[in-house]
mmCIF file of C-alpha atoms in Angstrom:
data_model
loop_
_atom_site.group_PDB
_atom_site.id
_atom_site.type_symbol
_atom_site.label_atom_id
_atom_site.label_comp_id
_atom_site.label_asym_id
_atom_site.label_seq_id
_atom_site.Cartn_x
_atom_site.Cartn_y
_atom_site.Cartn_z
ATOM 1 C CA MET G 1100 132.109 108.939 60.027
ATOM 2 C CA HIS G 1101 131.719 106.503 62.920
ATOM 3 C CA SER G 1102 130.183 103.159 62.533
ATOM 4 C CA SER G 1103 127.339 102.309 64.891
ATOM 5 C CA GLU G 1104 129.643 99.809 66.739
ATOM 6 C CA GLU G 1105 132.173 102.498 67.387
ATOM 7 C CA PHE G 1106 129.444 104.780 68.584
ATOM 8 C CA ALA G 1107 128.061 102.143 70.926
ATOM 9 C CA ALA G 1108 131.567 101.524 72.309
ATOM 10 C CA MET G 1109 131.983 105.223 72.945
ATOM 11 C CA GLN G 1110 128.639 105.349 74.677
ATOM 12 C CA LEU G 1111 129.610 102.430 76.871
ATOM 13 C CA HIS G 1112 132.960 103.982 77.702
ATOM 14 C CA PHE G 1113 131.237 107.253 78.496
ATOM 15 C CA SER G 1114 128.698 105.682 80.799
ATOM 16 C CA GLU G 1115 131.410 103.616 82.518
ATOM 17 C CA THR G 1116 133.423 106.757 83.113
ATOM 18 C CA ILE G 1117 130.392 108.527 84.533
ATOM 19 C CA ASP G 1118 129.710 105.546 86.801
ATOM 20 C CA LYS G 1119 133.280 105.590 88.019
ATOM 21 C CA LEU G 1120 133.151 109.333 88.676
ATOM 22 C CA GLU G 1121 129.887 109.014 90.530
ATOM 23 C CA LYS G 1122 131.285 106.189 92.624
ATOM 24 C CA ASP G 1123 134.445 108.153 93.426
ATOM 25 C CA LEU G 1124 132.373 111.181 94.351
ATOM 26 C CA ARG G 1125 130.163 109.115 96.624
ATOM 27 C CA ARG G 1126 133.217 107.623 98.326
ATOM 28 C CA GLN G 1127 134.905 110.984 98.587
ATOM 29 C CA THR G 1128 131.873 112.501 100.296
ATOM 30 C CA LYS G 1129 131.764 109.646 102.761
ATOM 31 C CA ILE G 1130 135.487 109.873 103.473
ATOM 32 C CA ILE G 1131 135.230 113.583 104.150
ATOM 33 C CA GLN G 1132 132.246 113.129 106.440
ATOM 34 C CA ARG G 1133 134.057 110.437 108.399
ATOM 35 C CA SER G 1134 137.184 112.512 108.473
ATOM 36 C CA ASP G 1135 135.378 115.600 109.769
ATOM 37 C CA HIS G 1136 133.727 113.542 112.455
ATOM 38 C CA ARG G 1137 137.048 112.054 113.423
ATOM 39 C CA GLN G 1138 138.877 115.365 113.455
ATOM 40 C CA GLN G 1139 136.267 116.752 115.787
ATOM 41 C CA LYS G 1140 136.681 113.799 118.112
ATOM 42 C CA GLU G 1141 140.457 113.873 117.955
ATOM 43 C CA TYR G 1142 140.636 117.572 118.661
ATOM 44 C CA ASP G 1143 138.216 117.216 121.569
ATOM 45 C CA GLU G 1144 140.407 114.472 122.967
ATOM 46 C CA LEU G 1145 143.515 116.543 122.424
ATOM 47 C CA GLN G 1146 142.072 119.473 124.307
ATOM 48 C CA GLN G 1147 140.920 117.200 127.088
ATOM 49 C CA LYS G 1148 144.370 115.623 127.374
ATOM 50 C CA TYR G 1149 145.999 119.016 127.281
ATOM 51 C CA LYS G 1150 143.777 120.162 130.122
ATOM 52 C CA GLU G 1151 144.665 117.075 132.137
ATOM 53 C CA ILE G 1152 148.370 117.539 131.505
ATOM 54 C CA SER G 1153 148.171 121.166 132.423
ATOM 55 C CA VAL G 1154 146.460 120.318 135.735
ATOM 56 C CA LEU G 1155 149.101 117.670 136.439
ATOM 57 C CA SER G 1156 151.900 119.977 135.511
ATOM 58 C CA ASP G 1157 150.536 122.706 137.808
ATOM 59 C CA GLU G 1158 150.285 120.146 140.563
ATOM 60 C CA ILE G 1159 153.870 119.014 140.017
ATOM 61 C CA GLU G 1160 155.138 122.566 139.975
ATOM 62 C CA ALA G 1161 153.216 123.526 143.097
ATOM 63 C CA THR G 1162 154.482 120.433 144.914
ATOM 64 C CA GLN G 1163 158.011 121.173 143.805
ATOM 65 C CA ARG G 1164 157.780 124.785 144.957
ATOM 66 C CA GLU G 1165 156.447 123.727 148.333
ATOM 67 C CA VAL G 1166 159.070 121.029 148.838
ATOM 68 C CA VAL G 1167 161.814 123.435 147.878
ATOM 69 C CA PHE G 1168 160.555 126.152 150.189
ATOM 70 C CA THR G 1169 160.168 123.652 152.991
ATOM 71 C CA MET G 1170 163.717 122.410 152.475
ATOM 72 C CA GLY G 1171 164.978 125.960 152.497
ATOM 73 C CA ALA G 1172 162.935 126.731 155.584
ATOM 74 C CA ILE G 1173 164.398 123.689 157.354
ATOM 75 C CA GLY G 1174 167.870 125.087 156.789
ATOM 76 C CA GLU G 1175 166.764 128.486 158.020
ATOM 77 C CA SER G 1176 164.626 127.322 160.935
ATOM 78 C CA ARG G 1177 167.532 125.604 162.582
ATOM 79 C CA SER G 1178 169.296 128.940 162.678
ATOM 80 C CA LYS G 1179 166.189 130.724 164.004
ATOM 81 C CA GLU G 1180 165.658 132.574 160.781
ATOM 82 C CA THR G 1181 162.168 132.922 159.467
ATOM 83 C CA GLY G 1182 160.432 131.297 156.554
ATOM 84 C CA GLN G 1183 159.932 134.799 155.217
ATOM 85 C CA HIS G 1184 163.692 135.129 154.739
ATOM 86 C CA VAL G 1185 163.744 132.391 152.102
ATOM 87 C CA LYS G 1186 160.720 133.899 150.387
ATOM 88 C CA ARG G 1187 162.381 137.289 150.188
ATOM 89 C CA VAL G 1188 165.625 135.767 148.919
ATOM 90 C CA ALA G 1189 163.579 133.956 146.264
ATOM 91 C CA GLU G 1190 161.911 137.184 145.105
ATOM 92 C CA TYR G 1191 165.101 139.278 145.201
ATOM 93 C CA SER G 1192 166.889 136.581 143.205
ATOM 94 C CA TYR G 1193 164.112 136.499 140.649
ATOM 95 C CA LEU G 1194 164.159 140.273 140.287
ATOM 96 C CA LEU G 1195 167.945 140.399 139.904
ATOM 97 C CA ALA G 1196 167.860 137.534 137.387
ATOM 98 C CA THR G 1197 165.190 139.242 135.297
ATOM 99 C CA HIS G 1198 167.048 142.526 135.081
ATOM 100 C CA TYR G 1199 170.330 140.733 134.482
ATOM 101 C CA GLY G 1200 168.703 139.350 131.317
ATOM 102 C CA LEU G 1201 168.293 135.661 132.086
ATOM 103 C CA ASP G 1202 165.378 134.090 130.258
ATOM 104 C CA GLU G 1203 162.057 133.712 132.007
ATOM 105 C CA THR G 1204 162.314 129.957 132.629
ATOM 106 C CA GLU G 1205 165.738 130.342 134.195
ATOM 107 C CA CYS G 1206 164.566 133.260 136.348
ATOM 108 C CA GLU G 1207 161.653 131.185 137.598
ATOM 109 C CA MET G 1208 163.925 128.227 138.348
ATOM 110 C CA LEU G 1209 166.307 130.444 140.269
ATOM 111 C CA ARG G 1210 163.362 131.871 142.204
ATOM 112 C CA GLN G 1211 162.546 128.354 143.299
ATOM 113 C CA ALA G 1212 166.109 127.162 143.864
ATOM 114 C CA SER G 1213 167.604 130.119 145.715
ATOM 115 C CA PRO G 1214 165.732 129.413 148.984
ATOM 116 C CA MET G 1215 167.802 126.239 149.282
ATOM 117 C CA HIS G 1216 171.100 128.128 149.515
ATOM 118 C CA ASP G 1217 171.527 127.362 153.236
ATOM 119 C CA ILE G 1218 170.285 123.775 153.169
ATOM 120 C CA GLY G 1219 173.764 122.634 154.262
ATOM 121 C CA LYS G 1220 173.084 124.207 157.653
ATOM 122 C CA ILE G 1221 171.028 121.183 158.610
ATOM 123 C CA ALA G 1222 174.350 119.428 159.169
ATOM 124 C CA ILE G 1223 175.828 122.177 161.400
ATOM 125 C CA PRO G 1224 175.573 121.558 165.189
ATOM 126 C CA ASP G 1225 172.984 123.699 166.993
ATOM 127 C CA ALA G 1226 175.539 125.015 169.463
ATOM 128 C CA ILE G 1227 177.411 126.679 166.625
ATOM 129 C CA LEU G 1228 174.458 127.560 164.436
ATOM 130 C CA ASN G 1229 172.604 129.430 167.154
ATOM 131 C CA LYS G 1230 175.539 130.807 169.081
ATOM 132 C CA PRO G 1231 174.988 134.393 170.155
ATOM 133 C CA GLY G 1232 178.049 136.489 169.514
ATOM 134 C CA ARG G 1233 180.973 135.913 167.238
ATOM 135 C CA PHE G 1234 182.386 132.552 166.204
ATOM 136 C CA ASP G 1235 185.918 131.645 167.141
ATOM 137 C CA ALA G 1236 188.176 130.381 164.347
ATOM 138 C CA ALA G 1237 187.269 126.712 164.827
ATOM 139 C CA GLU G 1238 183.548 127.440 164.934
ATOM 140 C CA ARG G 1239 183.796 129.671 161.865
ATOM 141 C CA LYS G 1240 185.530 126.871 160.022
ATOM 142 C CA ILE G 1241 182.719 124.457 160.833
ATOM 143 C CA MET G 1242 180.065 127.048 160.014
ATOM 144 C CA ASP G 1243 181.642 127.692 156.635
ATOM 145 C CA THR G 1244 181.343 124.037 155.665
ATOM 146 C CA HIS G 1245 177.602 124.530 155.126
ATOM 147 C CA ALA G 1246 178.202 125.629 151.516
ATOM 148 C CA GLN G 1247 180.099 122.452 150.713
ATOM 149 C CA LEU G 1248 177.600 120.368 152.717
ATOM 150 C CA GLY G 1249 174.665 121.856 150.814
ATOM 151 C CA PHE G 1250 176.373 121.107 147.529
ATOM 152 C CA ASP G 1251 177.119 117.538 148.650
ATOM 153 C CA LEU G 1252 173.447 117.066 149.503
ATOM 154 C CA LEU G 1253 172.154 118.294 146.184
ATOM 155 C CA GLN G 1254 174.856 117.570 143.651
ATOM 156 C CA HIS G 1255 173.757 114.060 142.742
ATOM 157 C CA SER G 1256 170.379 115.136 141.435
ATOM 158 C CA GLN G 1257 169.794 115.284 137.691
ATOM 159 C CA ARG G 1258 166.738 117.552 138.100
ATOM 160 C CA PRO G 1259 167.483 120.957 136.561
ATOM 161 C CA LEU G 1260 166.001 122.758 139.559
ATOM 162 C CA LEU G 1261 168.094 120.837 142.075
ATOM 163 C CA LYS G 1262 171.183 121.330 139.929
ATOM 164 C CA ILE G 1263 170.650 125.072 140.198
ATOM 165 C CA ALA G 1264 170.044 124.661 143.927
ATOM 166 C CA ALA G 1265 173.334 122.748 144.221
ATOM 167 C CA THR G 1266 175.216 125.561 142.476
ATOM 168 C CA VAL G 1267 173.522 128.181 144.625
ATOM 169 C CA ALA G 1268 174.303 126.281 147.848
ATOM 170 C CA TYR G 1269 177.909 125.820 146.754
ATOM 171 C CA GLU G 1270 178.640 129.332 145.545
ATOM 172 C CA HIS G 1271 176.524 131.747 147.569
ATOM 173 C CA HIS G 1272 179.479 132.624 149.809
ATOM 174 C CA GLU G 1273 181.913 133.179 146.970
ATOM 175 C CA LYS G 1274 182.984 136.784 146.521
ATOM 176 C CA TYR G 1275 183.455 138.618 143.255
ATOM 177 C CA ASP G 1276 187.068 139.510 144.106
ATOM 178 C CA GLY G 1277 187.948 135.878 144.829
ATOM 179 C CA THR G 1278 188.138 136.132 148.644
ATOM 180 C CA GLY G 1279 185.036 134.026 149.356
ATOM 181 C CA TYR G 1280 184.605 130.342 150.156
ATOM 182 C CA PRO G 1281 184.631 127.369 149.729
ATOM 183 C CA GLN G 1282 186.377 127.502 146.333
ATOM 184 C CA GLY G 1283 187.656 131.074 146.225
ATOM 185 C CA LEU G 1284 186.167 131.590 142.764
ATOM 186 C CA LYS G 1285 186.560 135.000 141.169
ATOM 187 C CA GLY G 1286 184.370 137.248 138.991
ATOM 188 C CA GLU G 1287 182.391 135.359 136.405
ATOM 189 C CA GLU G 1288 183.928 132.062 137.488
ATOM 190 C CA ILE G 1289 181.173 132.265 140.056
ATOM 191 C CA HIS G 1290 177.976 131.145 138.374
ATOM 192 C CA ILE G 1291 175.463 133.945 137.871
ATOM 193 C CA HIS G 1292 173.026 132.009 140.069
ATOM 194 C CA GLY G 1293 175.600 132.054 142.875
ATOM 195 C CA ARG G 1294 176.356 135.753 142.410
ATOM 196 C CA ILE G 1295 172.674 136.636 142.438
ATOM 197 C CA THR G 1296 171.757 134.571 145.491
ATOM 198 C CA SER G 1297 174.773 135.936 147.345
ATOM 199 C CA LEU G 1298 173.546 139.512 146.973
ATOM 200 C CA ALA G 1299 169.926 138.584 147.694
ATOM 201 C CA ASP G 1300 170.938 136.708 150.835
ATOM 202 C CA VAL G 1301 173.278 139.348 152.205
ATOM 203 C CA PHE G 1302 170.882 142.222 151.513
ATOM 204 C CA ASP G 1303 168.172 140.390 153.413
ATOM 205 C CA ALA G 1304 170.402 139.183 156.247
ATOM 206 C CA LEU G 1305 171.751 142.663 156.929
ATOM 207 C CA GLY G 1306 168.240 144.066 157.254
ATOM 208 C CA SER G 1307 167.107 141.271 159.578
ATOM 209 C CA PRO G 1308 167.893 140.750 163.252
ATOM 210 C CA ARG G 1309 170.050 137.726 164.077
ATOM 211 C CA VAL G 1310 171.004 136.100 167.372
ATOM 212 C CA TYR G 1311 174.344 137.849 167.125
ATOM 213 C CA LYS G 1312 173.242 141.239 165.764
ATOM 214 C CA ALA G 1313 170.409 143.711 165.378
ATOM 215 C CA ALA G 1314 168.926 144.603 161.986
ATOM 216 C CA TRP G 1315 170.929 147.260 160.184
ATOM 217 C CA GLU G 1316 169.484 150.597 159.119
ATOM 218 C CA ASP G 1317 168.915 150.993 155.387
ATOM 219 C CA ASP G 1318 171.578 153.675 154.956
ATOM 220 C CA ARG G 1319 174.188 151.443 156.486
ATOM 221 C CA ILE G 1320 173.134 148.533 154.246
ATOM 222 C CA PHE G 1321 173.221 150.646 151.090
ATOM 223 C CA GLN G 1322 176.613 152.038 152.037
ATOM 224 C CA LEU G 1323 178.031 148.555 152.492
ATOM 225 C CA LEU G 1324 176.586 147.327 149.192
ATOM 226 C CA ARG G 1325 178.122 150.333 147.410
ATOM 227 C CA GLU G 1326 181.482 149.696 149.062
ATOM 228 C CA GLU G 1327 181.374 146.033 148.102
ATOM 229 C CA ARG G 1328 180.526 146.758 144.461
ATOM 230 C CA GLY G 1329 183.125 144.762 142.513
ATOM 231 C CA LYS G 1330 184.576 143.376 145.770
ATOM 232 C CA GLN G 1331 182.074 141.032 147.381
ATOM 233 C CA PHE G 1332 179.431 141.541 144.721
ATOM 234 C CA ASP G 1333 179.114 141.564 140.955
ATOM 235 C CA PRO G 1334 179.101 145.299 140.046
ATOM 236 C CA LYS G 1335 176.380 144.723 137.465
ATOM 237 C CA LEU G 1336 174.096 143.276 140.122
ATOM 238 C CA ILE G 1337 174.762 146.156 142.515
ATOM 239 C CA ASP G 1338 173.844 148.556 139.699
ATOM 240 C CA ILE G 1339 170.630 146.629 139.039
ATOM 241 C CA PHE G 1340 169.866 146.673 142.743
ATOM 242 C CA PHE G 1341 170.131 150.447 143.058
ATOM 243 C CA THR G 1342 168.367 151.123 139.749
ATOM 244 C CA HIS G 1343 165.374 149.089 140.918
ATOM 245 C CA LEU G 1344 165.685 149.751 144.643
ATOM 246 C CA ASP G 1345 161.975 150.571 144.965
ATOM 247 C CA LYS G 1346 161.054 147.086 143.747
ATOM 248 C CA PHE G 1347 163.385 145.423 146.261
ATOM 249 C CA LEU G 1348 161.937 147.466 149.101
ATOM 250 C CA MET G 1349 158.438 146.570 147.948
ATOM 251 C CA ILE G 1350 159.295 142.869 148.186
ATOM 252 C CA ARG G 1351 160.730 143.446 151.657
ATOM 253 C CA ASP G 1352 157.470 145.067 152.756
ATOM 254 C CA GLN G 1353 155.353 142.405 151.137
ATOM 255 C CA PHE G 1354 157.163 139.510 152.844
ATOM 256 C CA CYS G 1355 157.937 141.195 156.160
ATOM 257 C CA ASP G 1356 158.479 139.080 159.268
ATOM 258 C CA THR G 1357 155.558 140.212 161.398
ATOM 259 C CA MET B 891 157.115 86.155 91.431
ATOM 260 C CA LYS B 892 158.976 87.929 94.218
ATOM 261 C CA ASN B 893 157.193 88.710 97.453
ATOM 262 C CA LEU B 894 156.751 92.318 98.502
ATOM 263 C CA SER B 895 157.854 93.274 101.969
ATOM 264 C CA ILE B 896 157.950 96.829 103.306
ATOM 265 C CA ALA B 897 159.021 97.548 106.873
ATOM 266 C CA PRO B 898 156.807 99.750 109.052
ATOM 267 C CA THR B 899 157.698 103.367 109.832
ATOM 268 C CA LYS B 900 156.186 105.863 112.225
ATOM 269 C CA TYR B 901 153.641 106.849 109.578
ATOM 270 C CA THR B 902 153.293 103.727 107.473
ATOM 271 C CA PRO B 903 152.297 100.116 108.101
ATOM 272 C CA SER B 904 154.275 96.966 107.489
ATOM 273 C CA ILE B 905 153.337 95.394 104.188
ATOM 274 C CA ASN B 906 153.893 91.717 103.480
ATOM 275 C CA LEU B 907 152.506 90.353 100.253
ATOM 276 C CA ASP B 908 153.283 86.674 99.773
ATOM 277 C CA ALA B 909 152.789 85.401 96.239
ATOM 278 C CA ASN B 910 153.430 81.779 97.288
ATOM 279 C CA THR B 911 150.716 81.595 99.924
ATOM 280 C CA GLY B 912 148.382 84.239 98.521
ATOM 281 C CA ILE B 913 148.273 85.912 101.932
ATOM 282 C CA PHE B 914 148.620 89.700 102.002
ATOM 283 C CA GLU B 915 149.159 91.450 105.300
ATOM 284 C CA ILE B 916 149.098 95.170 105.977
ATOM 285 C CA ILE B 917 149.497 96.011 109.623
ATOM 286 C CA GLY B 918 150.049 99.284 111.441
ATOM 287 C CA LYS B 919 149.367 102.984 111.040
ATOM 288 C CA SER B 920 148.791 104.739 107.766
ATOM 289 C CA TYR B 921 149.135 108.491 107.659
ATOM 290 C CA PRO B 922 152.027 109.254 105.325
ATOM 291 C CA GLU B 923 152.353 112.652 103.675
ATOM 292 C CA ASN B 924 152.080 111.204 100.222
ATOM 293 C CA THR B 925 149.799 108.234 100.608
ATOM 294 C CA PHE B 926 149.401 107.326 96.934
ATOM 295 C CA GLU B 927 153.115 107.472 96.287
ATOM 296 C CA PHE B 928 153.793 105.274 99.289
ATOM 297 C CA TYR B 929 151.309 102.591 98.260
ATOM 298 C CA GLN B 930 152.124 102.669 94.543
ATOM 299 C CA PRO B 931 154.552 99.684 94.715
ATOM 300 C CA MET B 932 151.892 97.676 96.555
ATOM 301 C CA MET B 933 149.196 98.524 93.999
ATOM 302 C CA GLU B 934 151.477 97.606 91.117
ATOM 303 C CA TRP B 935 152.538 94.388 92.805
ATOM 304 C CA VAL B 936 148.936 93.273 93.296
ATOM 305 C CA GLU B 937 148.050 94.036 89.661
ATOM 306 C CA ASN B 938 151.065 91.947 88.588
ATOM 307 C CA TYR B 939 150.122 89.165 90.984
ATOM 308 C CA PHE B 940 146.726 88.753 89.354
ATOM 309 C CA SER B 941 148.085 88.974 85.824
ATOM 310 C CA SER B 942 150.756 86.326 86.518
ATOM 311 C CA GLU B 943 149.828 83.170 88.446
ATOM 312 C CA PRO B 944 147.722 83.982 91.469
ATOM 313 C CA GLN B 945 146.933 81.408 94.162
ATOM 314 C CA GLU B 946 143.522 79.784 94.171
ATOM 315 C CA GLN B 947 142.665 81.616 97.327
ATOM 316 C CA THR B 948 143.892 85.132 98.060
ATOM 317 C CA THR B 949 143.481 86.405 101.604
ATOM 318 C CA VAL B 950 144.033 90.029 102.544
ATOM 319 C CA ASN B 951 144.511 90.846 106.217
ATOM 320 C CA LEU B 952 144.299 94.556 106.910
ATOM 321 C CA GLU B 953 144.891 95.731 110.437
ATOM 322 C CA ILE B 954 145.141 99.483 110.310
ATOM 323 C CA ILE B 955 145.208 101.105 113.728
ATOM 324 C CA TYR B 956 145.167 104.676 112.485
ATOM 325 C CA PHE B 957 144.712 106.106 109.004
ATOM 326 C CA ASN B 958 144.259 109.468 107.330
ATOM 327 C CA SER B 959 141.622 110.388 104.743
ATOM 328 C CA SER B 960 143.792 109.702 101.728
ATOM 329 C CA SER B 961 144.517 106.245 103.133
ATOM 330 C CA SER B 962 140.750 105.640 103.214
ATOM 331 C CA LYS B 963 140.606 106.630 99.565
ATOM 332 C CA LEU B 964 143.597 104.421 98.817
ATOM 333 C CA PHE B 965 141.922 101.417 100.453
ATOM 334 C CA PHE B 966 138.865 101.935 98.226
ATOM 335 C CA ASP B 967 141.178 101.949 95.193
ATOM 336 C CA PHE B 968 142.973 98.886 96.585
ATOM 337 C CA PHE B 969 139.691 97.007 96.976
ATOM 338 C CA ASP B 970 138.718 98.050 93.434
ATOM 339 C CA ILE B 971 141.546 95.818 92.203
ATOM 340 C CA PHE B 972 140.083 92.814 94.042
ATOM 341 C CA ASP B 973 136.572 93.775 93.017
ATOM 342 C CA ALA B 974 137.617 93.533 89.364
ATOM 343 C CA LYS B 975 139.142 90.065 89.924
ATOM 344 C CA LYS B 976 136.537 88.533 92.184
ATOM 345 C CA SER B 977 134.643 86.670 89.422
ATOM 346 C CA LYS B 978 137.745 84.686 88.442
ATOM 347 C CA HIS B 979 139.542 84.318 91.812
ATOM 348 C CA ALA B 980 138.599 83.426 95.362
ATOM 349 C CA ILE B 981 139.306 86.527 97.419
ATOM 350 C CA CYS B 982 138.709 87.172 101.080
ATOM 351 C CA ILE B 983 139.442 90.452 102.828
ATOM 352 C CA ASN B 984 139.688 90.599 106.608
ATOM 353 C CA TRP B 985 139.365 94.108 108.022
ATOM 354 C CA ILE B 986 140.769 93.710 111.520
ATOM 355 C CA TYR B 987 140.394 96.251 114.334
ATOM 356 C CA ASP B 988 140.259 96.599 118.102
ATOM 357 C CA ALA B 989 136.836 96.637 119.697
ATOM 358 C CA GLU B 990 137.228 100.249 120.840
ATOM 359 C CA ASN B 991 138.515 101.523 117.505
ATOM 360 C CA GLU B 992 135.339 103.203 116.299
ATOM 361 C CA ASN B 993 137.010 104.830 113.284
ATOM 362 C CA ALA B 994 138.273 101.526 111.949
ATOM 363 C CA GLU B 995 134.895 99.926 112.518
ATOM 364 C CA GLU B 996 133.080 102.672 110.594
ATOM 365 C CA ALA B 997 135.571 102.458 107.741
ATOM 366 C CA GLY B 998 135.029 98.703 107.564
ATOM 367 C CA GLU B 999 131.275 99.230 107.334
ATOM 368 C CA ASP B 1000 131.802 101.742 104.528
ATOM 369 C CA PHE B 1001 133.842 99.211 102.578
ATOM 370 C CA ILE B 1002 131.167 96.548 102.918
ATOM 371 C CA GLU B 1003 128.493 99.009 101.853
ATOM 372 C CA ASP B 1004 130.502 100.036 98.802
ATOM 373 C CA PHE B 1005 131.691 96.584 97.687
ATOM 374 C CA THR B 1006 128.494 94.597 97.879
ATOM 375 C CA ASP B 1007 129.870 91.561 96.017
ATOM 376 C CA LEU B 1008 133.299 91.417 97.596
ATOM 377 C CA LYS B 1009 133.884 89.166 100.572
ATOM 378 C CA ILE B 1010 134.904 91.540 103.352
ATOM 379 C CA ASN B 1011 134.892 90.299 106.961
ATOM 380 C CA LEU B 1012 134.930 92.649 109.906
ATOM 381 C CA VAL B 1013 137.166 90.984 112.468
ATOM 382 C CA VAL B 1014 136.971 92.492 115.921
ATOM 383 C CA LYS B 1015 139.908 91.905 118.203
ATOM 384 C CA ASP B 1016 139.013 91.769 121.861
ATOM 385 C CA ALA B 1017 140.847 94.200 124.032
#
């Protein structure tokens, strides 16, 4: 049996424990209320910041796209080609990249970079660039430097997009069988971005009038592409092209010159 | 008694408890994954400080920029230690925060409300 002192001590201990629990509970409730309030505020802020970043990022991307297209158009305009040409090359490249199996980000970057393939032409004299008729050997040699020149212009950039553009400028005249220029790369030594832009550019150029030639008929274009499968062009890309021919022709209609 | 010094991390504040001067400083962010585990050495150190030879005046400077809910709870427990010693020792707690830090301000007010007999100063730093 407990003595009355022991009992009183137990009572005291009990009431102290209850006090402590009540105090903890009161604090806990307050902490949770404050925390809920803060979470709400923090999440609101987060969403607001995210919105701001997303607007900025859209702005940056749009600016980048425009600058890139303008640069590409500068290269083209000096040779009397249209701004539509670079747009079509961009879309063809994107389509080829997608079906080749590159990931979406890379496809989108190539779409933006491929219009810069001829940027080196800004350093080619007008007399050669816009000469009607065929180039003589010396003129051809100068004309062919535009790939190297384009690469030289872009190669120092660390931006991923401009790095792709540098590759595309450098390698878009390489041929799958190794007979292209400026490096004479062969097969998959040529970067996929170079192989893709090469086909996109040639397909579009053949179907467009130039100072030195009329636009080719479709049948003649398709025949040449088939003949050059595995020679000038990556056979896989030629296969993709013919499998999805309707999509390529749709792009051509959508971005036509008139 | 040896001083306690813990370097700051991304989630935890710097802790400097000086037994010779009686000045305790906790500065930085406090949102570790296991708050009570992190602060356990500090809690034990403070208990030991009071049961050995504490300074006449003990000053606690807390400047917590960001803290999670369990840190709030921990600070209540931390202040409980001082609350139990306040009748025998001179203790002053400075809760320091930037003027625009509403969360820190509210927490400071909660502490004052809870510890009616403990000397807690809200110290606002001008931006």
